[in-house]
Structure formats: C-alpha cells, structure tokens
JSON list of C-alpha atoms in Angstrom, two decimals:
[
{"chain": "A", "resi": 1, "resn": "MET", "atom": "CA", "xyz": [0.53, -0.16, 0.22]},
{"chain": "A", "resi": 2, "resn": "GLN", "atom": "CA", "xyz": [1.09, 3.24, -0.79]},
{"chain": "A", "resi": 3, "resn": "ALA", "atom": "CA", "xyz": [1.43, 6.17, 1.26]},
{"chain": "A", "resi": 4, "resn": "SER", "atom": "CA", "xyz": [-1.04, 9.22, 0.26]},
{"chain": "A", "resi": 5, "resn": "ILE", "atom": "CA", "xyz": [1.46, 12.61, 0.36]},
{"chain": "A", "resi": 6, "resn": "ALA", "atom": "CA", "xyz": [-0.05, 15.69, 0.10]},
{"chain": "A", "resi": 7, "resn": "PRO", "atom": "CA", "xyz": [0.94, 18.24, -2.69]},
{"chain": "A", "resi": 8, "resn": "ARG", "atom": "CA", "xyz": [2.94, 21.17, -1.76]},
{"chain": "A", "resi": 9, "resn": "ASP", "atom": "CA", "xyz": [1.99, 23.69, -2.52]},
{"chain": "A", "resi": 10, "resn": "PHE", "atom": "CA", "xyz": [4.45, 26.93, -4.97]},
{"chain": "A", "resi": 11, "resn": "THR", "atom": "CA", "xyz": [1.88, 29.37, -5.08]},
{"chain": "A", "resi": 12, "resn": "PRO", "atom": "CA", "xyz": [3.72, 32.61, -3.22]},
{"chain": "A", "resi": 13, "resn": "GLY", "atom": "CA", "xyz": [3.23, 33.13, -0.11]},
{"chain": "A", "resi": 14, "resn": "ALA", "atom": "CA", "xyz": [2.07, 29.91, 0.90]},
{"chain": "A", "resi": 15, "resn": "ALA", "atom": "CA", "xyz": [4.89, 29.24, 2.81]},
{"chain": "A", "resi": 16, "resn": "PHE", "atom": "CA", "xyz": [3.94, 31.93, 5.10]},
{"chain": "A", "resi": 17, "resn": "ALA", "atom": "CA", "xyz": [0.75, 30.70, 5.35]},
{"chain": "A", "resi": 18, "resn": "GLY", "atom": "CA", "xyz": [0.51, 28.50, 8.49]},
{"chain": "A", "resi": 19, "resn": "LEU", "atom": "CA", "xyz": [-1.41, 28.71, 11.25]},
{"chain": "A", "resi": 20, "resn": "PRO", "atom": "CA", "xyz": [-3.05, 31.76, 13.01]},
{"chain": "A", "resi": 21, "resn": "GLY", "atom": "CA", "xyz": [-0.96, 31.99, 15.57]},
{"chain": "A", "resi": 22, "resn": "ASP", "atom": "CA", "xyz": [2.33, 33.02, 13.01]},
{"chain": "A", "resi": 23, "resn": "ARG", "atom": "CA", "xyz": [-0.39, 35.46, 11.71]},
{"chain": "A", "resi": 24, "resn": "GLY", "atom": "CA", "xyz": [-0.88, 37.07, 14.87]},
{"chain": "A", "resi": 25, "resn": "ALA", "atom": "CA", "xyz": [3.29, 37.08, 15.16]},
{"chain": "A", "resi": 26, "resn": "ARG", "atom": "CA", "xyz": [3.63, 38.58, 11.71]},
{"chain": "A", "resi": 27, "resn": "MET", "atom": "CA", "xyz": [1.38, 41.10, 12.98]},
{"chain": "A", "resi": 28, "resn": "ALA", "atom": "CA", "xyz": [2.96, 41.81, 16.21]},
{"chain": "A", "resi": 29, "resn": "ALA", "atom": "CA", "xyz": [6.17, 42.56, 14.43]},
{"chain": "A", "resi": 30, "resn": "ARG", "atom": "CA", "xyz": [4.47, 44.79, 11.85]},
{"chain": "A", "resi": 31, "resn": "GLN", "atom": "CA", "xyz": [2.67, 47.48, 13.97]},
{"chain": "A", "resi": 32, "resn": "ALA", "atom": "CA", "xyz": [6.18, 47.02, 16.27]},
{"chain": "A", "resi": 33, "resn": "PHE", "atom": "CA", "xyz": [7.89, 48.27, 13.54]},
{"chain": "A", "resi": 34, "resn": "VAL", "atom": "CA", "xyz": [5.21, 50.88, 12.76]},
{"chain": "A", "resi": 35, "resn": "ASP", "atom": "CA", "xyz": [5.00, 52.37, 16.16]},
{"chain": "A", "resi": 36, "resn": "LEU", "atom": "CA", "xyz": [9.20, 52.55, 15.74]},
{"chain": "A", "resi": 37, "resn": "LYS", "atom": "CA", "xyz": [9.31, 54.45, 12.55]},
{"chain": "A", "resi": 38, "resn": "THR", "atom": "CA", "xyz": [6.23, 56.84, 14.07]},
{"chain": "A", "resi": 39, "resn": "SER", "atom": "CA", "xyz": [8.92, 57.29, 17.39]},
{"chain": "A", "resi": 40, "resn": "TYR", "atom": "CA", "xyz": [11.52, 57.70, 14.78]},
{"chain": "A", "resi": 41, "resn": "LEU", "atom": "CA", "xyz": [9.70, 60.45, 12.87]},
{"chain": "A", "resi": 42, "resn": "GLN", "atom": "CA", "xyz": [8.17, 61.73, 15.71]},
{"chain": "A", "resi": 43, "resn": "ALA", "atom": "CA", "xyz": [11.77, 61.76, 17.63]},
{"chain": "A", "resi": 44, "resn": "LEU", "atom": "CA", "xyz": [13.35, 63.97, 14.37]},
{"chain": "A", "resi": 45, "resn": "ASP", "atom": "CA", "xyz": [9.91, 65.89, 13.89]},
{"chain": "A", "resi": 46, "resn": "THR", "atom": "CA", "xyz": [10.68, 70.12, 12.81]},
{"chain": "A", "resi": 47, "resn": "LEU", "atom": "CA", "xyz": [14.93, 69.43, 13.84]},
{"chain": "A", "resi": 48, "resn": "PRO", "atom": "CA", "xyz": [16.25, 71.33, 11.76]},
{"chain": "A", "resi": 49, "resn": "GLY", "atom": "CA", "xyz": [19.05, 69.85, 8.78]},
{"chain": "A", "resi": 50, "resn": "ALA", "atom": "CA", "xyz": [17.24, 66.61, 9.28]},
{"chain": "A", "resi": 51, "resn": "GLU", "atom": "CA", "xyz": [15.17, 66.23, 6.03]},
{"chain": "A", "resi": 52, "resn": "TRP", "atom": "CA", "xyz": [17.86, 63.70, 4.69]},
{"chain": "A", "resi": 53, "resn": "LEU", "atom": "CA", "xyz": [17.20, 61.07, 7.85]},
{"chain": "A", "resi": 54, "resn": "ARG", "atom": "CA", "xyz": [13.14, 61.53, 7.87]},
{"chain": "A", "resi": 55, "resn": "VAL", "atom": "CA", "xyz": [13.38, 60.53, 4.35]},
{"chain": "A", "resi": 56, "resn": "GLN", "atom": "CA", "xyz": [15.75, 57.14, 5.55]},
{"chain": "A", "resi": 57, "resn": "VAL", "atom": "CA", "xyz": [13.40, 56.65, 8.05]},
{"chain": "A", "resi": 58, "resn": "ARG", "atom": "CA", "xyz": [9.64, 56.85, 5.57]},
{"chain": "A", "resi": 59, "resn": "ALA", "atom": "CA", "xyz": [11.77, 54.73, 3.34]},
{"chain": "A", "resi": 60, "resn": "ALA", "atom": "CA", "xyz": [13.13, 51.55, 5.57]},
{"chain": "A", "resi": 61, "resn": "GLU", "atom": "CA", "xyz": [11.60, 48.49, 5.18]},
{"chain": "A", "resi": 62, "resn": "GLU", "atom": "CA", "xyz": [12.87, 46.37, 8.14]},
{"chain": "A", "resi": 63, "resn": "PRO", "atom": "CA", "xyz": [13.96, 47.07, 11.48]},
{"chain": "A", "resi": 64, "resn": "VAL", "atom": "CA", "xyz": [17.25, 46.39, 10.81]},
{"chain": "A", "resi": 65, "resn": "ASP", "atom": "CA", "xyz": [17.12, 50.11, 8.34]},
{"chain": "A", "resi": 66, "resn": "LEU", "atom": "CA", "xyz": [15.49, 52.13, 11.34]},
{"chain": "A", "resi": 67, "resn": "TRP", "atom": "CA", "xyz": [18.48, 50.24, 14.25]},
{"chain": "A", "resi": 68, "resn": "LEU", "atom": "CA", "xyz": [21.52, 51.54, 11.13]},
{"chain": "A", "resi": 69, "resn": "LEU", "atom": "CA", "xyz": [20.05, 54.74, 11.18]},
{"chain": "A", "resi": 70, "resn": "ARG", "atom": "CA", "xyz": [20.37, 54.90, 15.38]},
{"chain": "A", "resi": 71, "resn": "ALA", "atom": "CA", "xyz": [23.55, 56.39, 15.57]},
{"chain": "A", "resi": 72, "resn": "PRO", "atom": "CA", "xyz": [22.73, 59.81, 12.71]},
{"chain": "A", "resi": 73, "resn": "VAL", "atom": "CA", "xyz": [19.44, 60.07, 14.66]},
{"chain": "A", "resi": 74, "resn": "PHE", "atom": "CA", "xyz": [20.85, 60.43, 17.84]},
{"chain": "A", "resi": 75, "resn": "ASP", "atom": "CA", "xyz": [24.33, 62.53, 16.95]},
{"chain": "A", "resi": 76, "resn": "THR", "atom": "CA", "xyz": [21.09, 64.83, 15.29]},
{"chain": "A", "resi": 77, "resn": "LEU", "atom": "CA", "xyz": [19.27, 64.41, 18.81]},
{"chain": "A", "resi": 78, "resn": "SER", "atom": "CA", "xyz": [22.65, 65.62, 20.42]},
{"chain": "A", "resi": 79, "resn": "ALA", "atom": "CA", "xyz": [21.60, 68.89, 21.94]},
{"chain": "A", "resi": 80, "resn": "THR", "atom": "CA", "xyz": [21.46, 69.40, 25.64]},
{"chain": "A", "resi": 81, "resn": "ASP", "atom": "CA", "xyz": [18.41, 71.17, 25.63]},
{"chain": "A", "resi": 82, "resn": "ASP", "atom": "CA", "xyz": [14.87, 69.35, 27.45]},
{"chain": "A", "resi": 83, "resn": "ASP", "atom": "CA", "xyz": [12.68, 68.78, 24.56]},
{"chain": "A", "resi": 84, "resn": "ALA", "atom": "CA", "xyz": [16.02, 66.75, 22.45]},
{"chain": "A", "resi": 85, "resn": "ARG", "atom": "CA", "xyz": [16.98, 65.03, 25.63]},
{"chain": "A", "resi": 86, "resn": "GLN", "atom": "CA", "xyz": [13.18, 63.81, 26.09]},
{"chain": "A", "resi": 87, "resn": "ARG", "atom": "CA", "xyz": [13.17, 63.01, 21.80]},
{"chain": "A", "resi": 88, "resn": "ARG", "atom": "CA", "xyz": [16.15, 60.25, 23.04]},
{"chain": "A", "resi": 89, "resn": "GLN", "atom": "CA", "xyz": [14.74, 58.73, 25.88]},
{"chain": "A", "resi": 90, "resn": "LEU", "atom": "CA", "xyz": [10.90, 58.13, 23.31]},
{"chain": "A", "resi": 91, "resn": "LEU", "atom": "CA", "xyz": [13.91, 56.84, 21.00]},
{"chain": "A", "resi": 92, "resn": "ARG", "atom": "CA", "xyz": [15.30, 54.35, 22.88]},
{"chain": "A", "resi": 93, "resn": "ARG", "atom": "CA", "xyz": [12.48, 53.11, 24.50]},
{"chain": "A", "resi": 94, "resn": "SER", "atom": "CA", "xyz": [11.24, 51.88, 21.57]},
{"chain": "A", "resi": 95, "resn": "LEU", "atom": "CA", "xyz": [14.40, 50.93, 20.25]},
{"chain": "A", "resi": 96, "resn": "ASP", "atom": "CA", "xyz": [14.02, 48.63, 23.18]},
{"chain": "A", "resi": 97, "resn": "SER", "atom": "CA", "xyz": [11.10, 46.89, 22.70]},
{"chain": "A", "resi": 98, "resn": "VAL", "atom": "CA", "xyz": [11.79, 46.10, 19.06]},
{"chain": "A", "resi": 99, "resn": "PHE", "atom": "CA", "xyz": [15.58, 45.15, 19.94]},
{"chain": "A", "resi": 100, "resn": "PRO", "atom": "CA", "xyz": [15.20, 44.10, 24.17]},
{"chain": "A", "resi": 101, "resn": "ASP", "atom": "CA", "xyz": [18.64, 41.97, 23.92]},
{"chain": "A", "resi": 102, "resn": "LEU", "atom": "CA", "xyz": [20.55, 44.53, 21.87]},
{"chain": "A", "resi": 103, "resn": "ASP", "atom": "CA", "xyz": [21.68, 46.88, 24.97]},
{"chain": "A", "resi": 104, "resn": "GLY", "atom": "CA", "xyz": [22.84, 43.55, 27.85]},
{"chain": "A", "resi": 105, "resn": "PRO", "atom": "CA", "xyz": [26.52, 43.67, 28.16]},
{"chain": "A", "resi": 106, "resn": "ILE", "atom": "CA", "xyz": [28.56, 41.62, 25.06]},
{"chain": "A", "resi": 107, "resn": "GLU", "atom": "CA", "xyz": [29.84, 38.24, 26.11]},
{"chain": "A", "resi": 108, "resn": "PHE", "atom": "CA", "xyz": [31.38, 35.82, 23.71]},
{"chain": "A", "resi": 109, "resn": "THR", "atom": "CA", "xyz": [30.32, 32.62, 24.28]},
{"chain": "A", "resi": 110, "resn": "PRO", "atom": "CA", "xyz": [32.37, 29.24, 23.49]},
{"chain": "A", "resi": 111, "resn": "PHE", "atom": "CA", "xyz": [31.19, 27.00, 21.55]}
]
C-alpha cells in the first residue's frame, strides 16, 4: 500500500500561510516596526537639517534599516536642551521595545 503524500503548494505566500498564531506574530512584529518608525519620525520632527534622515526613515522597510539609522539620529539629537533629551528617551524606549536584548553586556560564549 502506498502512503498518501499531500502535494506542496508553490503559490507565492503559501510558505507564510502557517497557523493562526503565526499570523498574529507577524502582525505584532509589523505593528512594532510601524511604532518604531513613528517614534523615529516624532524624534526628528521639526529638527532643522534632519530632512535627509526623515526621508531615510520613511523609506525603511525592515526594523534593521531603522537600527542602522540610530547613530545619525542620536547625533542629530545631541543638543542638551530638555526637548532633545525627551526625544532621545522616546527613541531609546522604542528601540528597546523592538531590540530588547541588544543593550546588555556583549559576551562571547564558547561553542
């Protein structure tokens, strides 16, 4: 007797269909990315000379794109006034919510 094997689905997006929980996880990750992007834009809002950074943030498609922009954004927010400090704090909290494990100590573990 021959075992029945279900045919594979090669349609685009079929690999991502998954279980209902997977969809929820993808939606949560997407919402976290959108929230992070919004935080970047709020931090850069009305800052003189930050137009290039705002364009880069709007063009970001993945969280890592925003992660790579963090240094120039924090550099732009380096003023010592209270408004700049609040913007930096907002951005740090948002980055921590998407990249929570990246602020800990850097250690090398043996294999």
